[in-house]
Amino acid sequence: MNNHEKYMSIALEQAADALREGEFPVGCVIVAGNTILATGKRANSAIEFSEIDHGEIIALRNLQKTHPDIDRSSVTIYTTMEPCLMCFSTLLVNNITKMVYAYEDVMGGGTNLPIRQLSPLYASLEISVTKHIMRQESLRLFQAFFGSASNDYLKGTLLAEYTLQQP
């Protein structure tokens, strides 16, 4: 098991915990060197119009609480789903430019932004995105979520339909 798989496994544990709690199964781990600095998992996905408590945002809040002085350019974030536009831009504003994700967000993923065409603050960033690390393991969690009658979050959306059609 390489480091990407090691840390993505922990993000997947966070996502599985979220799923057991009835939440959208996004888990996140923030790492510097070989040390886990913070974790987070999606919360409040069942609350209508609550799109603030994404796993990446919660992990970033936890990082701020526990390691407020860390050089954020030195960290890597591992997440079970491609960061959405909100999370991607929040990570960039916080100087986190190394991202690893498991499952693509075909509906709202933000990592395909044309960075060089944005404002100078972003256009000059060197961003590293590694995708599809442990994709199948993450996919299974999202299929369980979307396949459950008890979960209404994003039901019937492009993401749900795409996820349920994946082998």
CSV table of N, CA and C in Angstrom, one decimal:
chain,number,residue,atom,x,y,z
A,1,MET,N,0.9,-1.2,0.0
A,1,MET,CA,0.0,0.0,0.0
A,1,MET,C,0.9,1.2,0.0
A,2,ASN,N,0.7,2.1,-1.0
A,2,ASN,CA,1.5,3.4,-1.0
A,2,ASN,C,0.8,4.4,-0.1
A,3,ASN,N,1.5,5.6,0.0
A,3,ASN,CA,1.0,6.6,0.9
A,3,ASN,C,-0.4,7.1,0.5
A,4,HIS,N,-0.6,7.3,-0.8
A,4,HIS,CA,-1.9,7.7,-1.3
A,4,HIS,C,-3.0,6.8,-0.8
A,5,GLU,N,-2.8,5.5,-1.0
A,5,GLU,CA,-3.8,4.5,-0.5
A,5,GLU,C,-3.9,4.5,1.0
A,6,LYS,N,-2.8,4.7,1.7
A,6,LYS,CA,-2.8,4.7,3.1
A,6,LYS,C,-3.8,5.8,3.7
A,7,TYR,N,-3.6,7.0,3.1
A,7,TYR,CA,-4.4,8.1,3.6
A,7,TYR,C,-5.8,8.1,3.0
A,8,MET,N,-5.9,7.6,1.8
A,8,MET,CA,-7.3,7.5,1.3
A,8,MET,C,-8.1,6.5,2.0
A,9,SER,N,-7.4,5.5,2.5
A,9,SER,CA,-8.2,4.5,3.4
A,9,SER,C,-8.7,5.1,4.6
A,10,ILE,N,-8.0,6.0,5.2
A,10,ILE,CA,-8.5,6.7,6.4
A,10,ILE,C,-9.6,7.7,6.0
A,11,ALA,N,-9.5,8.3,4.8
A,11,ALA,CA,-10.6,9.2,4.4
A,11,ALA,C,-11.9,8.3,4.1
A,12,LEU,N,-11.7,7.1,3.6
A,12,LEU,CA,-12.8,6.2,3.3
A,12,LEU,C,-13.4,5.8,4.6
A,13,GLU,N,-12.7,5.6,5.7
A,13,GLU,CA,-13.2,5.3,7.0
A,13,GLU,C,-14.1,6.4,7.5
A,14,GLN,N,-13.6,7.7,7.3
A,14,GLN,CA,-14.4,8.9,7.7
A,14,GLN,C,-15.7,8.9,6.8
A,15,ALA,N,-15.6,8.6,5.6
A,15,ALA,CA,-16.8,8.5,4.7
A,15,ALA,C,-17.8,7.4,5.1
A,16,ALA,N,-17.3,6.3,5.5
A,16,ALA,CA,-18.1,5.2,6.0
A,16,ALA,C,-18.8,5.6,7.3
A,17,ASP,N,-18.1,6.3,8.1
A,17,ASP,CA,-18.8,6.8,9.4
A,17,ASP,C,-19.9,7.7,9.0
A,18,ALA,N,-19.7,8.6,8.1
A,18,ALA,CA,-20.7,9.6,7.6
A,18,ALA,C,-21.9,8.8,7.1
A,19,LEU,N,-21.6,7.8,6.3
A,19,LEU,CA,-22.7,7.0,5.7
A,19,LEU,C,-23.5,6.3,6.8
A,20,ARG,N,-22.9,5.8,7.8
A,20,ARG,CA,-23.6,5.1,8.9
A,20,ARG,C,-24.5,6.1,9.6
A,21,GLU,N,-24.1,7.4,9.6
A,21,GLU,CA,-24.8,8.4,10.3
A,21,GLU,C,-25.9,9.0,9.3
A,22,GLY,N,-26.1,8.5,8.1
A,22,GLY,CA,-27.1,8.9,7.2
A,22,GLY,C,-26.6,10.1,6.4
A,23,GLU,N,-25.3,10.4,6.4
A,23,GLU,CA,-24.8,11.6,5.7
A,23,GLU,C,-24.2,11.2,4.4
A,24,PHE,N,-24.0,12.1,3.5
A,24,PHE,CA,-23.4,11.9,2.2
A,24,PHE,C,-22.0,11.5,2.5
A,25,PRO,N,-21.5,10.4,1.9
A,25,PRO,CA,-20.2,9.7,2.3
A,25,PRO,C,-18.9,10.4,1.8
A,26,VAL,N,-18.7,11.6,2.2
A,26,VAL,CA,-17.5,12.3,1.9
A,26,VAL,C,-16.6,12.3,3.2
A,27,GLY,N,-15.4,11.8,3.1
A,27,GLY,CA,-14.5,11.8,4.2
A,27,GLY,C,-13.2,12.5,3.7
A,28,CYS,N,-12.5,13.1,4.6
A,28,CYS,CA,-11.3,13.9,4.2
A,28,CYS,C,-10.2,13.8,5.3
A,29,VAL,N,-9.0,13.8,4.8
A,29,VAL,CA,-7.8,13.7,5.7
A,29,VAL,C,-6.8,14.7,5.2
A,30,ILE,N,-6.2,15.5,6.1
A,30,ILE,CA,-5.2,16.5,5.7
A,30,ILE,C,-3.9,16.0,6.3
A,31,VAL,N,-2.9,15.9,5.5
A,31,VAL,CA,-1.6,15.2,5.9
A,31,VAL,C,-0.4,16.2,5.5
A,32,ALA,N,0.6,16.2,6.4
A,32,ALA,CA,1.8,16.9,6.1
A,32,ALA,C,2.9,15.8,6.4
A,33,GLY,N,3.8,15.6,5.5
A,33,GLY,CA,4.8,14.6,5.6
A,33,GLY,C,4.1,13.3,5.8
A,34,ASN,N,4.4,12.6,6.9
A,34,ASN,CA,3.7,11.3,7.1
A,34,ASN,C,2.8,11.4,8.4
A,35,THR,N,2.3,12.7,8.6
A,35,THR,CA,1.5,12.9,9.8
A,35,THR,C,0.1,13.4,9.4
A,36,ILE,N,-0.9,12.8,10.0
A,36,ILE,CA,-2.3,13.2,9.8
A,36,ILE,C,-2.5,14.4,10.7
A,37,LEU,N,-2.9,15.5,10.2
A,37,LEU,CA,-3.1,16.7,11.0
A,37,LEU,C,-4.6,17.0,11.3
A,38,ALA,N,-5.4,16.6,10.4
A,38,ALA,CA,-6.9,16.8,10.6
A,38,ALA,C,-7.7,15.9,9.7
A,39,THR,N,-8.9,15.6,10.2
A,39,THR,CA,-9.9,14.8,9.4
A,39,THR,C,-11.2,15.6,9.4
A,40,GLY,N,-12.1,15.1,8.5
A,40,GLY,CA,-13.4,15.7,8.5
A,40,GLY,C,-14.3,14.8,7.7
A,41,LYS,N,-15.6,14.9,7.9
A,41,LYS,CA,-16.6,14.1,7.2
A,41,LYS,C,-17.8,15.0,7.0
A,42,ARG,N,-18.6,14.7,6.0
A,42,ARG,CA,-19.7,15.5,5.6
A,42,ARG,C,-20.7,15.5,6.8
A,43,ALA,N,-21.3,16.6,7.0
A,43,ALA,CA,-22.3,16.7,8.1
A,43,ALA,C,-23.5,17.6,7.5
A,44,ASN,N,-24.7,17.3,8.1
A,44,ASN,CA,-25.9,18.1,7.8
A,44,ASN,C,-26.3,18.1,6.4
A,45,SER,N,-26.1,16.9,5.7
A,45,SER,CA,-26.5,16.8,4.3
A,45,SER,C,-28.0,16.6,4.2
A,46,ALA,N,-28.6,16.2,5.3
A,46,ALA,CA,-30.1,16.0,5.3
A,46,ALA,C,-30.9,17.3,5.6
A,47,ILE,N,-30.1,18.4,5.9
A,47,ILE,CA,-30.8,19.7,6.2
A,47,ILE,C,-30.9,20.4,4.8
A,48,GLU,N,-32.1,20.8,4.5
A,48,GLU,CA,-32.3,21.5,3.2
A,48,GLU,C,-31.6,22.8,3.2
A,49,PHE,N,-30.9,23.1,2.1
A,49,PHE,CA,-30.1,24.3,1.9
A,49,PHE,C,-28.9,24.4,2.9
A,50,SER,N,-28.4,23.3,3.3
A,50,SER,CA,-27.2,23.3,4.2
A,50,SER,C,-26.0,22.7,3.3
A,51,GLU,N,-25.4,23.6,2.6
A,51,GLU,CA,-24.2,23.2,1.8
A,51,GLU,C,-22.9,23.8,2.4
A,52,ILE,N,-22.8,23.9,3.7
A,52,ILE,CA,-21.6,24.5,4.3
A,52,ILE,C,-20.7,23.4,4.9
A,53,ASP,N,-21.3,22.4,5.4
A,53,ASP,CA,-20.5,21.4,6.2
A,53,ASP,C,-20.0,20.2,5.3
A,54,HIS,N,-19.3,20.6,4.3
A,54,HIS,CA,-18.6,19.6,3.4
A,54,HIS,C,-17.4,19.0,4.2
A,55,GLY,N,-17.0,17.8,3.9
A,55,GLY,CA,-15.9,17.1,4.5
A,55,GLY,C,-14.6,17.9,4.5
A,56,GLU,N,-14.3,18.5,3.3
A,56,GLU,CA,-13.1,19.3,3.2
A,56,GLU,C,-13.1,20.5,4.1
A,57,ILE,N,-14.3,21.2,4.2
A,57,ILE,CA,-14.4,22.4,5.0
A,57,ILE,C,-14.3,22.1,6.5
A,58,ILE,N,-14.9,21.0,6.9
A,58,ILE,CA,-14.8,20.5,8.3
A,58,ILE,C,-13.3,20.2,8.6
A,59,ALA,N,-12.7,19.5,7.7
A,59,ALA,CA,-11.2,19.1,7.9
A,59,ALA,C,-10.4,20.4,8.0
A,60,LEU,N,-10.7,21.4,7.1
A,60,LEU,CA,-9.9,22.6,7.2
A,60,LEU,C,-10.2,23.4,8.5
A,61,ARG,N,-11.4,23.4,9.0
A,61,ARG,CA,-11.7,24.0,10.3
A,61,ARG,C,-10.9,23.3,11.4
A,62,ASN,N,-10.9,21.9,11.3
A,62,ASN,CA,-10.1,21.2,12.3
A,62,ASN,C,-8.6,21.4,12.2
A,63,LEU,N,-8.1,21.6,11.0
A,63,LEU,CA,-6.7,22.0,10.9
A,63,LEU,C,-6.4,23.3,11.5
A,64,GLN,N,-7.3,24.3,11.3
A,64,GLN,CA,-7.1,25.6,11.9
A,64,GLN,C,-7.1,25.5,13.4
A,65,LYS,N,-8.0,24.7,14.0
A,65,LYS,CA,-8.1,24.6,15.4
A,65,LYS,C,-6.8,23.9,16.0
A,66,THR,N,-6.3,22.9,15.4
A,66,THR,CA,-5.2,22.1,15.9
A,66,THR,C,-3.8,22.5,15.5
A,67,HIS,N,-3.7,23.1,14.3
A,67,HIS,CA,-2.4,23.5,13.8
A,67,HIS,C,-2.6,24.9,13.1
A,68,PRO,N,-2.9,25.9,13.8
A,68,PRO,CA,-3.1,27.2,13.2
A,68,PRO,C,-1.9,27.8,12.5
A,69,ASP,N,-0.7,27.4,12.9
A,69,ASP,CA,0.5,28.0,12.3
A,69,ASP,C,1.1,27.1,11.2
A,70,ILE,N,0.5,26.1,10.8
A,70,ILE,CA,1.1,25.2,9.8
A,70,ILE,C,1.2,25.9,8.5
A,71,ASP,N,2.3,25.6,7.8
A,71,ASP,CA,2.4,26.1,6.4
A,71,ASP,C,1.5,25.3,5.5
A,72,ARG,N,0.4,25.8,5.1
A,72,ARG,CA,-0.6,25.0,4.4
A,72,ARG,C,-0.1,24.6,3.0
A,73,SER,N,0.9,25.3,2.5
A,73,SER,CA,1.4,24.8,1.2
A,73,SER,C,2.1,23.5,1.4
A,74,SER,N,2.4,23.1,2.6
A,74,SER,CA,3.1,21.8,2.8
A,74,SER,C,2.1,20.6,3.0
A,75,VAL,N,0.8,20.8,3.0
A,75,VAL,CA,-0.1,19.7,3.2
A,75,VAL,C,-0.7,19.2,2.0
A,76,THR,N,-1.2,18.0,2.1
A,76,THR,CA,-2.0,17.3,1.0
A,76,THR,C,-3.3,16.9,1.6
A,77,ILE,N,-4.4,17.2,0.8
A,77,ILE,CA,-5.7,16.8,1.3
A,77,ILE,C,-6.1,15.6,0.5
A,78,TYR,N,-6.7,14.6,1.2
A,78,TYR,CA,-7.2,13.4,0.6
A,78,TYR,C,-8.7,13.4,0.8
A,79,THR,N,-9.5,13.2,-0.2
A,79,THR,CA,-11.0,13.2,-0.1
A,79,THR,C,-11.6,12.2,-0.9
A,80,THR,N,-12.7,11.6,-0.5
A,80,THR,CA,-13.3,10.5,-1.2
A,80,THR,C,-14.1,10.9,-2.4
A,81,MET,N,-14.3,12.2,-2.5
A,81,MET,CA,-15.0,12.8,-3.8
A,81,MET,C,-14.2,14.0,-4.2
A,82,GLU,N,-14.1,14.2,-5.5
A,82,GLU,CA,-13.5,15.4,-6.0
A,82,GLU,C,-14.1,16.6,-5.4
A,83,PRO,N,-13.3,17.5,-4.9
A,83,PRO,CA,-13.8,18.7,-4.3
A,83,PRO,C,-14.7,19.5,-5.2
A,84,CYS,N,-15.8,19.9,-4.7
A,84,CYS,CA,-16.8,20.8,-5.4
A,84,CYS,C,-16.1,22.2,-5.6
A,85,LEU,N,-16.8,23.0,-6.4
A,85,LEU,CA,-16.3,24.3,-6.6
A,85,LEU,C,-16.0,25.1,-5.4
A,86,MET,N,-17.0,25.0,-4.4
A,86,MET,CA,-16.8,25.7,-3.1
A,86,MET,C,-15.6,25.2,-2.4
A,87,CYS,N,-15.4,23.9,-2.2
A,87,CYS,CA,-14.3,23.4,-1.5
A,87,CYS,C,-13.0,23.6,-2.2
A,88,PHE,N,-13.0,23.4,-3.5
A,88,PHE,CA,-11.8,23.6,-4.3
A,88,PHE,C,-11.3,25.1,-4.1
A,89,SER,N,-12.1,26.0,-4.3
A,89,SER,CA,-11.7,27.4,-4.1
A,89,SER,C,-11.3,27.8,-2.7
A,90,THR,N,-12.0,27.2,-1.7
A,90,THR,CA,-11.7,27.4,-0.3
A,90,THR,C,-10.3,26.9,0.0
A,91,LEU,N,-10.0,25.7,-0.6
A,91,LEU,CA,-8.7,25.1,-0.4
A,91,LEU,C,-7.6,26.0,-1.0
A,92,LEU,N,-7.8,26.5,-2.2
A,92,LEU,CA,-6.9,27.3,-2.9
A,92,LEU,C,-6.6,28.6,-2.1
A,93,VAL,N,-7.7,29.3,-1.7
A,93,VAL,CA,-7.6,30.5,-0.9
A,93,VAL,C,-6.8,30.3,0.4
A,94,ASN,N,-6.8,29.1,0.9
A,94,ASN,CA,-6.1,28.7,2.1
A,94,ASN,C,-4.7,28.1,1.8
A,95,ASN,N,-4.3,28.2,0.5
A,95,ASN,CA,-3.0,27.8,0.1
A,95,ASN,C,-2.7,26.3,0.2
A,96,ILE,N,-3.8,25.5,0.1
A,96,ILE,CA,-3.7,24.1,0.0
A,96,ILE,C,-3.9,23.7,-1.5
A,97,THR,N,-2.8,23.3,-2.1
A,97,THR,CA,-2.7,23.1,-3.6
A,97,THR,C,-2.5,21.7,-4.0
A,98,LYS,N,-2.3,20.8,-3.0
A,98,LYS,CA,-2.1,19.4,-3.3
A,98,LYS,C,-3.3,18.6,-2.9
A,99,MET,N,-4.0,18.0,-3.8
A,99,MET,CA,-5.2,17.3,-3.6
A,99,MET,C,-5.2,15.9,-4.2
A,100,VAL,N,-5.8,15.0,-3.5
A,100,VAL,CA,-5.9,13.6,-4.0
A,100,VAL,C,-7.4,13.2,-3.7
A,101,TYR,N,-8.1,12.7,-4.8
A,101,TYR,CA,-9.4,12.3,-4.5
A,101,TYR,C,-9.7,10.9,-5.1
A,102,ALA,N,-10.8,10.3,-4.7
A,102,ALA,CA,-11.1,9.0,-5.1
A,102,ALA,C,-12.1,9.0,-6.3
A,103,TYR,N,-13.3,9.6,-6.1
A,103,TYR,CA,-14.4,9.5,-7.0
A,103,TYR,C,-14.7,10.9,-7.6
A,104,GLU,N,-14.9,10.9,-8.9
A,104,GLU,CA,-15.1,12.1,-9.6
A,104,GLU,C,-16.6,12.7,-9.3
A,105,ASP,N,-16.7,14.0,-9.2
A,105,ASP,CA,-18.0,14.6,-9.1
A,105,ASP,C,-18.4,15.2,-10.4
A,106,VAL,N,-19.1,14.4,-11.2
A,106,VAL,CA,-19.5,14.7,-12.5
A,106,VAL,C,-20.4,15.9,-12.6
A,107,MET,N,-21.0,16.2,-11.5
A,107,MET,CA,-22.0,17.3,-11.5
A,107,MET,C,-21.4,18.6,-11.0
A,108,GLY,N,-20.6,18.5,-10.0
A,108,GLY,CA,-20.1,19.8,-9.3
A,108,GLY,C,-18.6,19.9,-9.0
A,109,GLY,N,-17.9,19.0,-9.6
A,109,GLY,CA,-16.4,19.0,-9.3
A,109,GLY,C,-15.8,20.3,-9.8
A,110,GLY,N,-14.8,20.7,-9.0
A,110,GLY,CA,-14.2,22.0,-9.3
A,110,GLY,C,-12.8,21.9,-9.8
A,111,THR,N,-12.2,20.7,-9.8
A,111,THR,CA,-10.8,20.6,-10.1
A,111,THR,C,-10.5,20.9,-11.6
A,112,ASN,N,-11.5,21.0,-12.4
A,112,ASN,CA,-11.2,21.2,-13.8
A,112,ASN,C,-11.3,22.7,-14.2
A,113,LEU,N,-11.3,23.6,-13.2
A,113,LEU,CA,-11.3,25.0,-13.5
A,113,LEU,C,-10.1,25.4,-14.3
A,114,PRO,N,-10.3,26.3,-15.3
A,114,PRO,CA,-9.1,26.8,-16.0
A,114,PRO,C,-8.4,27.8,-15.2
A,115,ILE,N,-7.5,27.3,-14.3
A,115,ILE,CA,-6.8,28.2,-13.3
A,115,ILE,C,-6.1,29.3,-14.0
A,116,ARG,N,-5.4,29.1,-15.0
A,116,ARG,CA,-4.6,30.1,-15.7
A,116,ARG,C,-5.4,31.3,-16.2
A,117,GLN,N,-6.7,31.1,-16.3
A,117,GLN,CA,-7.6,32.1,-16.8
A,117,GLN,C,-8.2,32.9,-15.7
A,118,LEU,N,-8.0,32.5,-14.5
A,118,LEU,CA,-8.6,33.2,-13.3
A,118,LEU,C,-7.7,34.4,-12.9
A,119,SER,N,-8.2,35.1,-11.9
A,119,SER,CA,-7.5,36.3,-11.3
A,119,SER,C,-6.0,35.9,-11.0
A,120,PRO,N,-5.1,36.9,-10.9
A,120,PRO,CA,-3.7,36.6,-10.6
A,120,PRO,C,-3.5,35.8,-9.3
A,121,LEU,N,-4.3,36.0,-8.3
A,121,LEU,CA,-4.2,35.2,-7.0
A,121,LEU,C,-4.2,33.7,-7.3
A,122,TYR,N,-5.0,33.3,-8.2
A,122,TYR,CA,-5.2,31.9,-8.5
A,122,TYR,C,-4.3,31.4,-9.7
A,123,ALA,N,-4.2,32.3,-10.7
A,123,ALA,CA,-3.5,31.9,-11.9
A,123,ALA,C,-2.1,31.5,-11.7
A,124,SER,N,-1.5,32.1,-10.6
A,124,SER,CA,-0.1,31.8,-10.4
A,124,SER,C,0.2,30.6,-9.5
A,125,LEU,N,-0.9,29.9,-9.0
A,125,LEU,CA,-0.7,28.8,-8.2
A,125,LEU,C,-0.3,27.5,-8.9
A,126,GLU,N,0.6,26.8,-8.3
A,126,GLU,CA,0.9,25.5,-8.9
A,126,GLU,C,0.1,24.4,-8.2
A,127,ILE,N,-0.9,23.8,-8.9
A,127,ILE,CA,-1.8,22.9,-8.3
A,127,ILE,C,-1.5,21.5,-8.7
A,128,SER,N,-1.6,20.6,-7.8
A,128,SER,CA,-1.4,19.2,-8.0
A,128,SER,C,-2.7,18.4,-7.7
A,129,VAL,N,-3.3,17.8,-8.6
A,129,VAL,CA,-4.5,17.0,-8.4
A,129,VAL,C,-4.3,15.6,-8.9
A,130,THR,N,-4.4,14.6,-7.9
A,130,THR,CA,-4.3,13.2,-8.3
A,130,THR,C,-5.7,12.6,-8.1
A,131,LYS,N,-6.2,12.0,-9.1
A,131,LYS,CA,-7.5,11.4,-9.1
A,131,LYS,C,-7.6,9.9,-9.1
A,132,HIS,N,-8.7,9.4,-8.7
A,132,HIS,CA,-9.1,8.0,-8.8
A,132,HIS,C,-8.3,7.1,-7.9
A,133,ILE,N,-7.8,7.6,-6.8
A,133,ILE,CA,-7.1,6.7,-5.8
A,133,ILE,C,-8.2,6.0,-5.0
A,134,MET,N,-8.2,4.7,-5.1
A,134,MET,CA,-9.2,3.9,-4.5
A,134,MET,C,-10.7,4.3,-4.9
A,135,ARG,N,-10.8,4.5,-6.2
A,135,ARG,CA,-12.1,5.0,-6.7
A,135,ARG,C,-13.2,3.9,-6.5
A,136,GLN,N,-12.9,2.7,-6.7
A,136,GLN,CA,-14.0,1.6,-6.6
A,136,GLN,C,-14.5,1.6,-5.1
A,137,GLU,N,-13.6,1.7,-4.2
A,137,GLU,CA,-14.0,1.7,-2.8
A,137,GLU,C,-14.9,2.9,-2.4
A,138,SER,N,-14.6,4.0,-3.0
A,138,SER,CA,-15.4,5.2,-2.8
A,138,SER,C,-16.7,5.1,-3.5
A,139,LEU,N,-16.7,4.6,-4.7
A,139,LEU,CA,-17.9,4.4,-5.5
A,139,LEU,C,-18.9,3.6,-4.8
A,140,ARG,N,-18.4,2.5,-4.1
A,140,ARG,CA,-19.3,1.6,-3.4
A,140,ARG,C,-20.1,2.4,-2.3
A,141,LEU,N,-19.4,3.3,-1.6
A,141,LEU,CA,-20.1,4.1,-0.6
A,141,LEU,C,-21.1,5.0,-1.2
A,142,PHE,N,-20.8,5.6,-2.3
A,142,PHE,CA,-21.8,6.5,-2.9
A,142,PHE,C,-22.9,5.7,-3.5
A,143,GLN,N,-22.7,4.5,-4.0
A,143,GLN,CA,-23.8,3.7,-4.5
A,143,GLN,C,-24.7,3.3,-3.4
A,144,ALA,N,-24.1,3.0,-2.3
A,144,ALA,CA,-24.9,2.6,-1.1
A,144,ALA,C,-25.8,3.8,-0.7
A,145,PHE,N,-25.2,5.0,-0.7
A,145,PHE,CA,-25.9,6.2,-0.3
A,145,PHE,C,-27.1,6.4,-1.2
A,146,PHE,N,-26.8,6.5,-2.5
A,146,PHE,CA,-27.8,6.8,-3.5
A,146,PHE,C,-28.8,5.7,-3.7
A,147,GLY,N,-28.4,4.4,-3.4
A,147,GLY,CA,-29.3,3.3,-3.5
A,147,GLY,C,-30.3,3.1,-2.3
A,148,SER,N,-30.0,3.9,-1.2
A,148,SER,CA,-30.8,3.8,0.0
A,148,SER,C,-32.1,4.6,-0.1
A,149,ALA,N,-33.2,4.0,0.2
A,149,ALA,CA,-34.5,4.8,0.2
A,149,ALA,C,-34.5,5.9,1.3
A,150,SER,N,-33.7,5.7,2.3
A,150,SER,CA,-33.7,6.7,3.4
A,150,SER,C,-32.9,7.9,3.2
A,151,ASN,N,-32.2,8.0,2.1
A,151,ASN,CA,-31.4,9.2,1.8
A,151,ASN,C,-32.0,9.9,0.6
A,152,ASP,N,-32.3,11.2,0.8
A,152,ASP,CA,-32.9,12.0,-0.2
A,152,ASP,C,-31.9,13.0,-0.9
A,153,TYR,N,-30.8,13.2,-0.2
A,153,TYR,CA,-29.9,14.2,-0.7
A,153,TYR,C,-29.4,13.9,-2.1
A,154,LEU,N,-29.6,14.8,-3.0
A,154,LEU,CA,-29.1,14.8,-4.4
A,154,LEU,C,-29.8,13.6,-5.2
A,155,LYS,N,-30.9,13.1,-4.7
A,155,LYS,CA,-31.6,12.0,-5.4
A,155,LYS,C,-32.0,12.5,-6.7
A,156,GLY,N,-31.9,11.7,-7.8
A,156,GLY,CA,-32.4,12.1,-9.1
A,156,GLY,C,-31.5,13.1,-9.8
A,157,THR,N,-30.4,13.4,-9.3
A,157,THR,CA,-29.5,14.3,-10.0
A,157,THR,C,-28.6,13.6,-10.9
A,158,LEU,N,-27.8,14.3,-11.7
A,158,LEU,CA,-26.9,13.8,-12.6
A,158,LEU,C,-25.8,12.9,-11.8
A,159,LEU,N,-25.4,13.4,-10.7
A,159,LEU,CA,-24.4,12.6,-9.9
A,159,LEU,C,-25.0,11.3,-9.4
A,160,ALA,N,-26.2,11.3,-8.9
A,160,ALA,CA,-26.9,10.1,-8.5
A,160,ALA,C,-27.0,9.1,-9.6
A,161,GLU,N,-27.6,9.6,-10.7
A,161,GLU,CA,-27.8,8.7,-11.9
A,161,GLU,C,-26.5,8.1,-12.4
A,162,TYR,N,-25.5,8.9,-12.5
A,162,TYR,CA,-24.1,8.5,-13.0
A,162,TYR,C,-23.6,7.4,-12.0
A,163,THR,N,-23.6,7.7,-10.7
A,163,THR,CA,-23.1,6.8,-9.7
A,163,THR,C,-23.8,5.5,-9.7
A,164,LEU,N,-25.1,5.5,-9.8
A,164,LEU,CA,-25.8,4.2,-9.8
A,164,LEU,C,-25.6,3.4,-11.1
A,165,GLN,N,-25.2,4.0,-12.2
A,165,GLN,CA,-24.9,3.3,-13.4
A,165,GLN,C,-23.5,2.7,-13.5
A,166,GLN,N,-22.7,3.1,-12.6
A,166,GLN,CA,-21.3,2.6,-12.6
A,166,GLN,C,-21.2,1.2,-12.3
A,167,PRO,N,-20.3,0.4,-13.0
A,167,PRO,CA,-20.2,-1.0,-12.6
A,167,PRO,C,-19.5,-1.2,-11.3
